XYZ file of C-alpha atoms in Angstrom:
461
model
C 14.078 -39.839 -52.732
C 13.328 -40.400 -56.404
C 14.377 -36.822 -57.197
C 17.697 -37.284 -55.377
C 18.353 -40.555 -57.210
C 17.563 -38.942 -60.554
C 19.878 -36.016 -59.847
C 22.698 -38.338 -58.858
C 22.239 -40.353 -62.052
C 22.368 -37.230 -64.206
C 25.453 -35.986 -62.377
C 27.202 -39.324 -62.791
C 26.274 -39.480 -66.471
C 27.647 -36.009 -67.171
C 30.860 -36.800 -65.297
C 31.251 -40.040 -67.249
C 30.728 -38.273 -70.574
C 33.289 -35.653 -69.564
C 35.859 -38.308 -68.648
C 35.263 -40.304 -71.838
C 35.556 -37.184 -73.994
C 38.823 -36.350 -72.215
C 40.073 -39.886 -72.913
C 39.292 -39.438 -76.599
C 41.249 -36.169 -76.642
C 44.243 -37.810 -74.984
C 44.098 -40.627 -77.520
C 44.235 -38.062 -80.334
C 47.696 -37.270 -78.973
C 48.845 -40.618 -80.402
C 48.160 -39.192 -83.848
C 50.069 -36.080 -82.828
C 53.015 -38.177 -81.665
C 52.960 -40.127 -84.929
C 53.006 -36.997 -87.087
C 55.666 -35.299 -84.964
C 57.887 -38.377 -85.003
C 57.455 -38.994 -88.722
C 58.371 -35.410 -89.590
C 61.358 -35.404 -87.230
C 63.142 -38.414 -88.749
C 64.668 -38.850 -92.191
C 62.391 -40.032 -94.991
C 64.024 -43.451 -95.161
C 62.779 -44.192 -91.612
C 59.271 -42.683 -91.789
C 57.360 -45.949 -92.131
C 59.301 -47.476 -89.245
C 58.521 -44.668 -86.800
C 54.859 -44.642 -87.826
C 54.589 -48.377 -87.224
C 56.270 -48.092 -83.824
C 53.640 -45.553 -82.793
C 50.914 -48.000 -83.774
C 52.701 -50.797 -81.916
C 53.016 -48.664 -78.783
C 49.236 -48.274 -78.796
C 48.196 -51.860 -79.539
C 50.803 -53.612 -77.392
C 50.325 -51.094 -74.598
C 46.564 -51.660 -74.676
C 46.891 -55.383 -73.996
C 49.628 -54.922 -71.416
C 47.742 -52.235 -69.514
C 44.537 -54.299 -69.610
C 46.213 -57.437 -68.282
C 48.550 -55.959 -65.673
C 49.018 -52.202 -65.815
C 45.712 -50.965 -64.438
C 45.891 -53.522 -61.622
C 49.387 -52.452 -60.579
C 48.354 -48.791 -60.789
C 44.948 -48.733 -59.088
C 44.299 -52.145 -57.598
C 43.102 -52.034 -54.002
C 41.584 -54.290 -51.377
C 42.680 -56.233 -48.323
C 46.219 -56.592 -49.698
C 46.555 -52.991 -50.857
C 49.776 -51.192 -50.032
C 51.484 -47.861 -50.820
C 53.809 -49.294 -53.463
C 51.865 -51.529 -55.879
C 48.256 -52.417 -56.695
C 47.090 -55.982 -56.160
C 43.691 -56.370 -57.844
C 41.733 -55.686 -61.062
C 43.978 -57.875 -63.246
C 42.370 -58.091 -66.701
C 39.717 -55.713 -65.271
C 38.340 -58.397 -62.958
C 35.728 -56.843 -60.622
C 35.528 -53.648 -62.712
C 33.334 -51.648 -62.358
C 33.322 -51.295 -58.592
C 32.558 -48.476 -56.180
C 35.806 -46.670 -57.056
C 36.479 -47.247 -60.755
C 34.548 -47.992 -63.929
C 35.367 -48.634 -67.570
C 35.581 -44.948 -68.461
C 38.270 -44.413 -65.827
C 40.246 -47.345 -67.226
C 40.033 -45.898 -70.729
C 41.271 -42.503 -69.542
C 44.232 -44.032 -67.721
C 44.992 -46.321 -70.675
C 45.348 -43.296 -72.943
C 47.987 -41.935 -70.554
C 49.835 -45.248 -70.383
C 50.335 -45.676 -74.115
C 51.632 -42.099 -74.362
C 54.615 -43.043 -72.185
C 55.821 -45.698 -74.624
C 55.571 -43.186 -77.482
C 58.025 -40.901 -75.681
C 60.630 -43.672 -75.424
C 60.150 -44.641 -79.073
C 61.211 -41.157 -80.142
C 64.459 -41.328 -78.183
C 65.656 -44.503 -79.896
C 64.332 -43.757 -83.383
C 66.181 -44.568 -86.636
C 68.448 -47.309 -85.269
C 66.425 -49.813 -83.250
C 65.343 -53.349 -84.069
C 61.587 -53.672 -84.305
C 61.472 -56.615 -81.879
C 62.802 -54.472 -79.065
C 59.868 -52.063 -79.473
C 57.468 -54.918 -78.766
C 59.376 -55.929 -75.643
C 59.906 -52.555 -74.017
C 56.379 -51.310 -74.840
C 54.848 -54.291 -73.053
C 57.152 -53.953 -70.034
C 56.868 -50.177 -69.737
C 53.074 -49.907 -69.956
C 52.429 -53.088 -67.986
C 54.821 -52.625 -65.083
C 57.207 -49.661 -64.921
C 54.750 -46.824 -65.542
C 51.854 -48.306 -63.496
C 54.001 -48.558 -60.361
C 54.762 -44.832 -60.495
C 51.131 -43.930 -61.173
C 50.158 -46.034 -58.129
C 52.569 -44.064 -55.927
C 51.142 -40.702 -56.982
C 47.582 -41.205 -58.232
C 46.213 -44.165 -56.303
C 44.551 -43.238 -52.971
C 46.838 -45.816 -51.316
C 50.013 -44.472 -52.954
C 52.743 -43.201 -50.660
C 53.244 -40.011 -52.721
C 49.530 -39.280 -53.114
C 48.549 -35.784 -51.885
C 46.021 -37.323 -49.517
C 48.674 -39.423 -47.762
C 50.610 -36.317 -46.791
C 54.309 -37.060 -47.205
C 55.964 -34.124 -45.389
C 52.432 -33.085 -44.463
C 51.713 -32.508 -48.133
C 52.210 -35.378 -50.544
C 53.383 -34.711 -54.091
C 51.212 -32.717 -56.501
C 51.545 -34.118 -60.005
C 48.079 -33.351 -61.252
C 48.291 -34.652 -64.826
C 51.724 -36.246 -64.941
C 54.825 -34.104 -65.526
C 56.553 -36.784 -63.468
C 54.281 -39.818 -63.717
C 54.038 -39.678 -67.512
C 56.711 -37.406 -68.951
C 59.633 -37.912 -66.582
C 59.078 -41.676 -66.700
C 59.129 -41.598 -70.512
C 62.089 -39.240 -70.632
C 64.278 -41.337 -68.331
C 63.287 -44.519 -70.136
C 64.264 -42.909 -73.422
C 67.530 -41.696 -71.911
C 68.658 -45.215 -71.072
C 67.630 -46.553 -74.459
C 69.467 -43.834 -76.381
C 72.520 -44.014 -74.102
C 72.948 -47.777 -74.406
C 72.347 -47.774 -78.164
C 74.699 -44.888 -78.845
C 74.401 -42.198 -81.530
C 73.115 -42.823 -85.025
C 75.693 -43.539 -87.727
C 77.113 -40.202 -88.913
C 75.584 -38.105 -86.120
C 79.074 -37.041 -84.983
C 82.117 -36.744 -87.242
C 85.600 -38.136 -86.636
C 86.441 -35.127 -84.478
C 83.315 -35.514 -82.330
C 81.524 -32.528 -83.832
C 77.776 -32.897 -84.372
C 76.472 -33.395 -87.900
C 72.964 -32.132 -88.601
C 70.311 -34.793 -89.235
C 67.170 -32.728 -89.488
C 63.775 -34.283 -89.964
C 62.478 -34.544 -93.494
C 59.053 -32.882 -93.170
C 58.386 -29.688 -91.227
C 54.702 -29.853 -92.196
C 54.230 -33.070 -90.239
C 56.085 -31.632 -87.244
C 53.821 -28.583 -87.100
C 50.706 -30.709 -87.652
C 51.795 -33.053 -84.867
C 52.434 -30.126 -82.541
C 48.930 -28.714 -82.998
C 47.351 -32.169 -82.592
C 49.262 -32.600 -79.329
C 48.163 -29.129 -78.222
C 44.560 -30.101 -78.921
C 44.949 -33.374 -77.035
C 46.491 -31.615 -74.055
C 43.080 -30.085 -73.355
C 41.994 -33.611 -72.447
C 45.272 -34.495 -70.772
C 45.299 -31.642 -68.240
C 41.698 -30.439 -67.698
C 40.458 -34.010 -68.070
C 42.506 -35.079 -65.048
C 39.835 -33.599 -62.804
C 37.948 -36.819 -63.686
C 34.646 -35.195 -62.631
C 33.361 -31.800 -63.719
C 30.140 -31.532 -61.682
C 31.677 -31.046 -58.243
C 30.701 -27.838 -56.441
C 33.030 -26.070 -53.991
C 31.494 -25.181 -50.603
C 31.469 -21.600 -49.340
C 31.745 -20.179 -52.871
C 29.347 -18.627 -55.327
C 28.837 -20.774 -58.436
C 32.319 -22.299 -58.337
C 33.290 -25.926 -58.700
C 35.480 -28.264 -60.693
C 34.134 -26.591 -63.823
C 35.986 -23.456 -62.683
C 39.186 -25.443 -62.209
C 38.773 -27.083 -65.614
C 38.630 -23.683 -67.309
C 41.601 -22.352 -65.342
C 43.624 -25.475 -66.154
C 42.980 -25.051 -69.885
C 44.148 -21.439 -69.626
C 47.351 -22.226 -67.711
C 48.130 -25.023 -70.167
C 47.752 -22.667 -73.128
C 49.790 -19.883 -71.550
C 52.687 -22.141 -70.536
C 53.031 -23.632 -74.011
C 52.716 -20.232 -75.677
C 55.282 -18.611 -73.377
C 57.717 -21.450 -74.008
C 57.215 -21.124 -77.761
C 57.894 -17.382 -77.742
C 60.937 -17.757 -75.497
C 62.323 -20.505 -77.749
C 61.660 -18.460 -80.882
C 63.735 -15.471 -79.780
C 66.357 -17.444 -77.850
C 67.168 -19.679 -80.801
C 67.230 -16.606 -83.056
C 69.962 -15.170 -80.859
C 71.861 -18.449 -80.699
C 71.749 -19.634 -84.319
C 70.864 -16.508 -86.264
C 67.541 -17.504 -87.833
C 63.924 -18.291 -86.942
C 63.528 -22.063 -86.541
C 60.021 -23.517 -86.768
C 60.999 -26.991 -85.566
C 62.720 -25.660 -82.445
C 59.661 -23.536 -81.642
C 57.411 -26.595 -81.902
C 59.546 -28.481 -79.405
C 59.628 -25.406 -77.184
C 55.826 -25.262 -77.129
C 55.666 -28.937 -76.182
C 58.256 -28.374 -73.455
C 55.996 -25.735 -71.923
C 53.048 -28.132 -71.979
C 55.104 -30.880 -70.338
C 56.265 -28.562 -67.559
C 52.837 -27.135 -66.691
C 51.201 -30.575 -66.601
C 52.108 -31.086 -62.932
C 50.756 -27.822 -61.534
C 48.243 -26.797 -64.198
C 45.294 -26.923 -61.782
C 46.913 -25.210 -58.785
C 48.754 -22.164 -60.177
C 47.736 -18.723 -61.384
C 47.885 -17.901 -65.107
C 50.821 -15.526 -64.579
C 52.791 -18.363 -62.953
C 52.125 -20.556 -66.002
C 53.941 -17.980 -68.134
C 56.933 -18.188 -65.781
C 56.789 -21.972 -66.051
C 56.840 -21.879 -69.851
C 59.690 -19.366 -70.093
C 61.935 -21.406 -67.810
C 60.950 -24.652 -69.562
C 62.180 -23.208 -72.857
C 65.622 -22.583 -71.411
C 65.681 -25.964 -69.692
C 65.146 -27.568 -73.097
C 67.668 -25.343 -74.880
C 70.284 -25.904 -72.197
C 69.833 -29.675 -72.152
C 70.048 -29.829 -75.949
C 73.368 -27.975 -75.838
C 74.610 -30.314 -73.110
C 73.487 -33.381 -75.087
C 75.582 -32.335 -78.080
C 78.629 -31.753 -75.899
C 78.219 -35.228 -74.381
C 77.550 -36.795 -77.816
C 74.134 -37.963 -76.690
C 71.794 -38.572 -79.627
C 68.022 -38.375 -79.176
C 66.393 -37.713 -82.580
C 63.177 -36.313 -81.058
C 64.866 -34.549 -78.107
C 62.466 -36.629 -76.010
C 64.855 -37.122 -73.102
C 65.551 -33.417 -72.844
C 61.962 -32.361 -73.491
C 59.989 -34.869 -71.446
C 62.648 -35.653 -68.875
C 64.101 -32.185 -68.313
C 60.897 -30.185 -68.620
C 58.970 -32.824 -66.672
C 61.408 -32.513 -63.758
C 61.204 -28.720 -63.922
C 57.405 -28.945 -63.884
C 57.449 -30.842 -60.592
C 59.844 -28.331 -59.014
C 57.785 -25.427 -60.384
C 54.656 -26.762 -58.678
C 56.485 -26.910 -55.376
C 57.354 -23.235 -55.790
C 54.176 -21.663 -57.200
C 51.172 -23.771 -56.098
C 48.498 -21.438 -54.706
C 46.844 -22.271 -51.394
C 43.270 -21.607 -52.555
C 43.618 -23.794 -55.637
C 45.358 -26.633 -53.760
C 42.473 -26.792 -51.296
C 39.915 -26.718 -54.104
C 41.542 -29.492 -56.117
C 42.571 -31.832 -53.299
C 40.170 -30.996 -50.477
C 37.053 -30.016 -52.428
C 37.436 -26.374 -51.404
C 36.754 -27.155 -47.741
C 37.676 -24.467 -45.235
C 39.703 -24.936 -42.072
C 42.182 -27.367 -43.622
C 45.888 -26.613 -43.317
C 48.337 -28.094 -45.809
C 51.558 -26.910 -47.480
C 51.497 -25.130 -50.819
C 54.053 -23.337 -53.011
C 57.283 -22.206 -51.358
C 57.292 -18.852 -53.186
C 53.630 -18.374 -52.249
C 54.365 -18.636 -48.531
C 53.443 -22.292 -48.122
C 56.669 -23.582 -46.584
C 59.006 -26.385 -47.611
C 56.655 -29.378 -47.280
C 55.288 -29.434 -50.825
C 58.628 -28.498 -52.358
C 60.306 -31.379 -50.525
C 57.685 -33.830 -51.731
C 58.175 -32.667 -55.317
C 61.933 -33.197 -55.086
C 61.366 -36.675 -53.654
C 59.092 -37.527 -56.591
C 61.746 -36.469 -59.091
C 64.408 -38.567 -57.370
C 62.348 -41.736 -56.942
C 61.094 -41.660 -60.541
C 64.611 -41.259 -61.887
C 65.776 -44.091 -59.634
C 62.874 -46.458 -60.367
C 62.967 -46.072 -64.130
C 66.755 -46.378 -64.140
C 66.778 -49.690 -62.242
C 64.044 -51.154 -64.462
C 64.463 -49.780 -67.987
C 68.270 -49.530 -67.830
C 68.785 -53.280 -67.283
C 66.075 -54.069 -69.836
C 67.786 -52.082 -72.577
C 71.188 -53.443 -71.599
C 69.829 -57.003 -71.760
C 68.414 -56.355 -75.227
C 71.789 -54.932 -76.244
C 73.645 -57.941 -74.814
C 71.311 -60.317 -76.658
C 71.868 -58.345 -79.886
C 68.177 -57.468 -80.051
C 68.451 -53.706 -79.637
C 70.322 -52.016 -82.471
C 70.224 -52.765 -86.183
C 73.412 -53.230 -88.208
C 75.229 -50.214 -89.624
C 74.427 -51.317 -93.194
C 70.710 -51.548 -92.436
C 70.784 -48.215 -90.634
C 72.458 -46.474 -93.564
C 70.016 -48.031 -96.036
C 67.107 -47.021 -93.812
C 64.766 -49.008 -91.612
C 61.902 -48.736 -94.088
C 63.667 -50.725 -96.782
C 65.637 -53.034 -94.478
C 62.809 -53.965 -92.104
C 59.442 -52.993 -93.601
C 59.521 -53.886 -97.269
C 59.714 -50.421 -98.825
C 59.656 -46.697 -98.274
C 56.796 -44.608 -96.925
C 56.857 -42.359 -100.014
C 56.834 -43.060 -103.736
C 59.729 -40.638 -104.156
C 61.957 -39.099 -101.538
C 65.431 -37.544 -101.188
C 67.068 -40.989 -100.912
C 66.003 -42.124 -104.409
C 69.518 -43.410 -105.031
C 68.814 -46.096 -102.439
C 66.963 -49.336 -103.359
C 63.253 -48.706 -103.883
C 61.857 -52.079 -102.803
C 62.801 -54.768 -100.325
C 63.685 -57.227 -103.116
C 66.176 -54.690 -104.499
C 67.654 -54.290 -101.036
C 68.075 -58.054 -100.622
C 69.826 -58.380 -103.989
C 72.578 -55.925 -103.056
C 73.315 -57.610 -99.727
C 76.556 -59.638 -99.680
């Protein structure tokens, strides 16, 4: 009895360390987002976008602590498939289902969603609106979706078997990325393009980011963090599969890291050569976004597909991103970070991809502990029928609908109250000088602009 208790304690300790380390990796992605965003905007807005990334983290932390985790994972006598009803402000945590390490892991996911939206509305948004939408998104909108898919009570959870299957969104192509992408879409659409983004004839005018070094640095930091995002979503590493030789969650963790790497790499290569054919030169910034698009797409099915399928996922994700970027320009839609196209478009493709390529063996390992004799749908192209594919399509549709009816009215209300967009004069001068007291750099390409906030105030009428 003592030996069994000791073994259980060691197992639980190792699983907790694994989950905490994964949470730390996911949190490093905030630094990646900050660097990517800063490099992708013009120098006169660098301080603003860096501060918004900090705000997304600190405001999101309080919001998720007070309400978000409860709405996402709360359970009990009043539990239901649509919203959690307990654990507000972590009351009664830890319990038999969740502990503090699980909260920290889920918190790191939650604050990433707000960072996606921030990129879509960069360079033209009042700072107050960041505080409002970050609190609302991480405290209510995102947690509801994560409850549907990731809570055991959720109606889309794989264990509740919608269409005999439930939706497989292992690490959040839909729950995290599609939610952020659609939220960013409504913000960018209601705000409209940046001043000068399209000329008088409606043709796009280039507004490239000011620092490719930061973009590449941010991309590699995000890549590093994705090894916590995807493999870490197993939550526990010391879980053995029955009827196998030396296989368990540790096998799935390794496979998930491999599929993640291959999808991002395939998307990067496809973007590299595709953009070379389209624009005539090798573009580092486009390749970075292509790599991230591959990561976003594979996030849903990373644990349940073969490595060769991950390459297919990444190649298609690259063209999804390229195609949506072309469409955005034609529709005069302005998203400085391409976040809507990248996280929204590639996130939706990732969900569909899982419904096509999920492998039976891996689905049973991840969601049924490798037990034999269980029958459940898997990928359509793998012979698993339409059940899983249908569930994936349903997830795409309900996420788009839910985020649209929540974030759309929020952004419109901020617009109506004149709290969303800054004035044209402030936008042209730059958010750093008009809202934050000075520029991020001692010298920069806009040196003809006022250097300090006092200088900016003096030239105002």
